[in-house]
Amino acid sequence: MADRTESSIVIDAPPGEVLDVIADFEAYPEWAGEVKDVAVLAEEGDGWADQVQFTLDAGAIKDTYVLDYEWDVVEDGTGVVSWSLVSAQVLKAMNGSYTLVSDGDGTKVTYRLAVDVKIPMIGLLKRKAEKVIVDTALKELKKRVEA
């Protein structure tokens, strides 16, 4: 599963505001089109979500899965939020990250995602599904933060 999809976007807001939207999992169904339901299952003592369950309908990929989160961020919101798959029905792996970097008055967000499914799927279709997820997530994140 070495292949992954990566894309970046500049959001007209400071990293802390972008991080707040990323960390507000319960609000994802309001702005992340493919995410139908979210439940935070565990939180670290610092208030960051540790394990989160998602119900996803991304066309080719429909699943309910649990992700484990790592928050390697500093006080201003820059850094990396990464995740890895804990359990799922259809997904075999889902590893990804948001990297937040100050960019003038805004934030450059780079989204990396690698997905593998239990059902046979041509690599080209898998990459296409990843690209749709990544591009849509970045556009929807930008729209939500800048609203």
CSV table of C-alpha atoms in Angstrom, one decimal:
chain,number,residue,atom,x,y,z
A,1,MET,CA,0.0,0.0,0.0
A,2,ALA,CA,2.9,2.4,-0.8
A,3,ASP,CA,0.8,4.5,-3.2
A,4,ARG,CA,-0.9,7.5,-1.7
A,5,THR,CA,-2.7,10.6,-2.9
A,6,GLU,CA,-1.6,14.0,-1.9
A,7,SER,CA,-2.9,17.5,-2.5
A,8,SER,CA,-2.6,21.0,-1.0
A,9,ILE,CA,-4.7,24.1,-0.7
A,10,VAL,CA,-4.2,27.5,0.9
A,11,ILE,CA,-7.0,28.5,3.3
A,12,ASP,CA,-7.5,32.2,4.2
A,13,ALA,CA,-7.4,31.7,8.0
A,14,PRO,CA,-4.7,31.1,10.6
A,15,PRO,CA,-3.6,27.5,11.4
A,16,GLY,CA,-5.4,27.5,14.7
A,17,GLU,CA,-8.8,28.2,13.1
A,18,VAL,CA,-8.2,25.5,10.5
A,19,LEU,CA,-7.2,23.0,13.2
A,20,ASP,CA,-10.3,23.8,15.2
A,21,VAL,CA,-12.5,22.8,12.2
A,22,ILE,CA,-10.4,19.6,11.7
A,23,ALA,CA,-10.8,18.7,15.4
A,24,ASP,CA,-14.6,19.3,15.5
A,25,PHE,CA,-15.5,15.8,14.3
A,26,GLU,CA,-19.1,16.0,15.4
A,27,ALA,CA,-19.6,18.8,12.8
A,28,TYR,CA,-18.2,16.9,9.8
A,29,PRO,CA,-21.6,15.7,8.5
A,30,GLU,CA,-22.5,19.5,8.2
A,31,TRP,CA,-19.7,20.2,5.7
A,32,ALA,CA,-17.9,17.0,4.6
A,33,GLY,CA,-20.3,15.6,2.0
A,34,GLU,CA,-19.3,11.9,2.1
A,35,VAL,CA,-19.3,11.8,6.0
A,36,LYS,CA,-22.8,10.8,7.1
A,37,ASP,CA,-22.2,10.2,10.8
A,38,VAL,CA,-19.4,10.7,13.4
A,39,ALA,CA,-18.9,9.6,17.0
A,40,VAL,CA,-15.9,10.4,19.1
A,41,LEU,CA,-15.2,7.1,20.9
A,42,ALA,CA,-12.2,8.2,23.0
A,43,GLU,CA,-10.4,11.4,23.9
A,44,GLU,CA,-6.9,12.0,25.3
A,45,GLY,CA,-6.6,13.9,28.5
A,46,ASP,CA,-5.7,17.1,26.5
A,47,GLY,CA,-9.1,17.2,24.8
A,48,TRP,CA,-8.0,15.9,21.4
A,49,ALA,CA,-10.0,13.0,20.0
A,50,ASP,CA,-8.1,9.8,20.1
A,51,GLN,CA,-10.5,7.4,18.3
A,52,VAL,CA,-13.3,8.5,16.1
A,53,GLN,CA,-16.0,6.4,14.3
A,54,PHE,CA,-17.1,7.6,10.8
A,55,THR,CA,-19.9,6.4,8.5
A,56,LEU,CA,-18.7,7.2,5.0
A,57,ASP,CA,-20.5,7.2,1.6
A,58,ALA,CA,-18.0,8.2,-1.0
A,59,GLY,CA,-19.6,6.5,-4.0
A,60,ALA,CA,-17.2,3.6,-4.7
A,61,ILE,CA,-16.4,3.3,-1.0
A,62,LYS,CA,-19.2,3.0,1.6
A,63,ASP,CA,-18.2,2.0,5.2
A,64,THR,CA,-18.4,2.5,8.9
A,65,TYR,CA,-14.9,2.6,10.3
A,66,VAL,CA,-12.8,3.7,13.3
A,67,LEU,CA,-9.7,5.9,13.1
A,68,ASP,CA,-6.9,6.4,15.6
A,69,TYR,CA,-5.6,10.0,15.7
A,70,GLU,CA,-2.2,11.5,16.5
A,71,TRP,CA,-2.0,15.2,17.2
A,72,ASP,CA,1.6,16.5,16.6
A,73,VAL,CA,0.6,20.2,16.6
A,74,VAL,CA,1.9,23.3,18.4
A,75,GLU,CA,0.0,26.0,20.1
A,76,ASP,CA,-0.5,28.1,17.0
A,77,GLY,CA,-2.1,25.2,15.2
A,78,THR,CA,0.7,24.3,12.9
A,79,GLY,CA,1.9,20.7,12.7
A,80,VAL,CA,0.5,17.3,11.6
A,81,VAL,CA,-2.8,15.6,12.4
A,82,SER,CA,-2.4,12.0,11.3
A,83,TRP,CA,-4.7,8.9,11.5
A,84,SER,CA,-4.7,5.2,10.9
A,85,LEU,CA,-7.4,2.6,10.6
A,86,VAL,CA,-8.4,0.6,13.7
A,87,SER,CA,-11.5,-1.3,12.3
A,88,ALA,CA,-13.8,-1.3,9.3
A,89,GLN,CA,-16.0,-3.5,7.2
A,90,VAL,CA,-14.9,-2.6,3.7
A,91,LEU,CA,-11.6,-0.7,4.3
A,92,LYS,CA,-8.4,-2.7,4.9
A,93,ALA,CA,-6.3,0.4,5.5
A,94,MET,CA,-6.9,4.1,5.6
A,95,ASN,CA,-3.8,6.1,6.7
A,96,GLY,CA,-3.6,9.9,6.2
A,97,SER,CA,-2.7,13.2,7.5
A,98,TYR,CA,-3.3,16.9,7.4
A,99,THR,CA,-0.1,19.1,7.6
A,100,LEU,CA,-0.8,22.7,8.5
A,101,VAL,CA,1.9,25.3,7.7
A,102,SER,CA,1.6,29.1,8.1
A,103,ASP,CA,1.4,30.8,4.7
A,104,GLY,CA,1.3,34.6,5.1
A,105,ASP,CA,-2.1,35.4,6.7
A,106,GLY,CA,-3.4,32.0,5.7
A,107,THR,CA,-2.6,28.3,6.1
A,108,LYS,CA,-1.3,25.8,3.6
A,109,VAL,CA,-3.0,22.5,4.2
A,110,THR,CA,-1.5,19.3,2.7
A,111,TYR,CA,-3.8,16.2,2.8
A,112,ARG,CA,-2.2,12.8,2.3
A,113,LEU,CA,-4.3,9.7,2.0
A,114,ALA,CA,-3.7,6.0,1.3
A,115,VAL,CA,-6.7,3.7,1.2
A,116,ASP,CA,-6.9,-0.1,0.7
A,117,VAL,CA,-10.1,-2.1,0.5
A,118,LYS,CA,-10.9,-5.7,1.3
A,119,ILE,CA,-12.7,-6.2,-1.9
A,120,PRO,CA,-10.7,-6.5,-5.1
A,121,MET,CA,-10.4,-3.1,-6.8
A,122,ILE,CA,-8.2,-2.0,-9.6
A,123,GLY,CA,-5.4,0.3,-8.4
A,124,LEU,CA,-6.5,3.0,-10.8
A,125,LEU,CA,-10.0,3.0,-9.3
A,126,LYS,CA,-8.6,3.1,-5.8
A,127,ARG,CA,-6.4,6.1,-6.7
A,128,LYS,CA,-9.3,7.8,-8.3
A,129,ALA,CA,-11.5,7.3,-5.2
A,130,GLU,CA,-8.6,8.7,-3.0
A,131,LYS,CA,-8.3,11.7,-5.3
A,132,VAL,CA,-12.0,12.5,-5.1
A,133,ILE,CA,-11.9,12.1,-1.3
A,134,VAL,CA,-8.8,14.3,-0.9
A,135,ASP,CA,-9.9,17.0,-3.3
A,136,THR,CA,-13.4,17.2,-1.9
A,137,ALA,CA,-12.2,17.2,1.7
A,138,LEU,CA,-9.8,20.1,1.0
A,139,LYS,CA,-12.4,22.2,-0.9
A,140,GLU,CA,-15.0,21.5,1.8
A,141,LEU,CA,-12.5,22.3,4.6
A,142,LYS,CA,-11.6,25.6,2.9
A,143,LYS,CA,-15.2,26.5,2.4
A,144,ARG,CA,-16.1,25.7,6.1
A,145,VAL,CA,-13.1,27.6,7.6
A,146,GLU,CA,-13.6,30.7,5.4
A,147,ALA,CA,-17.4,30.8,5.9
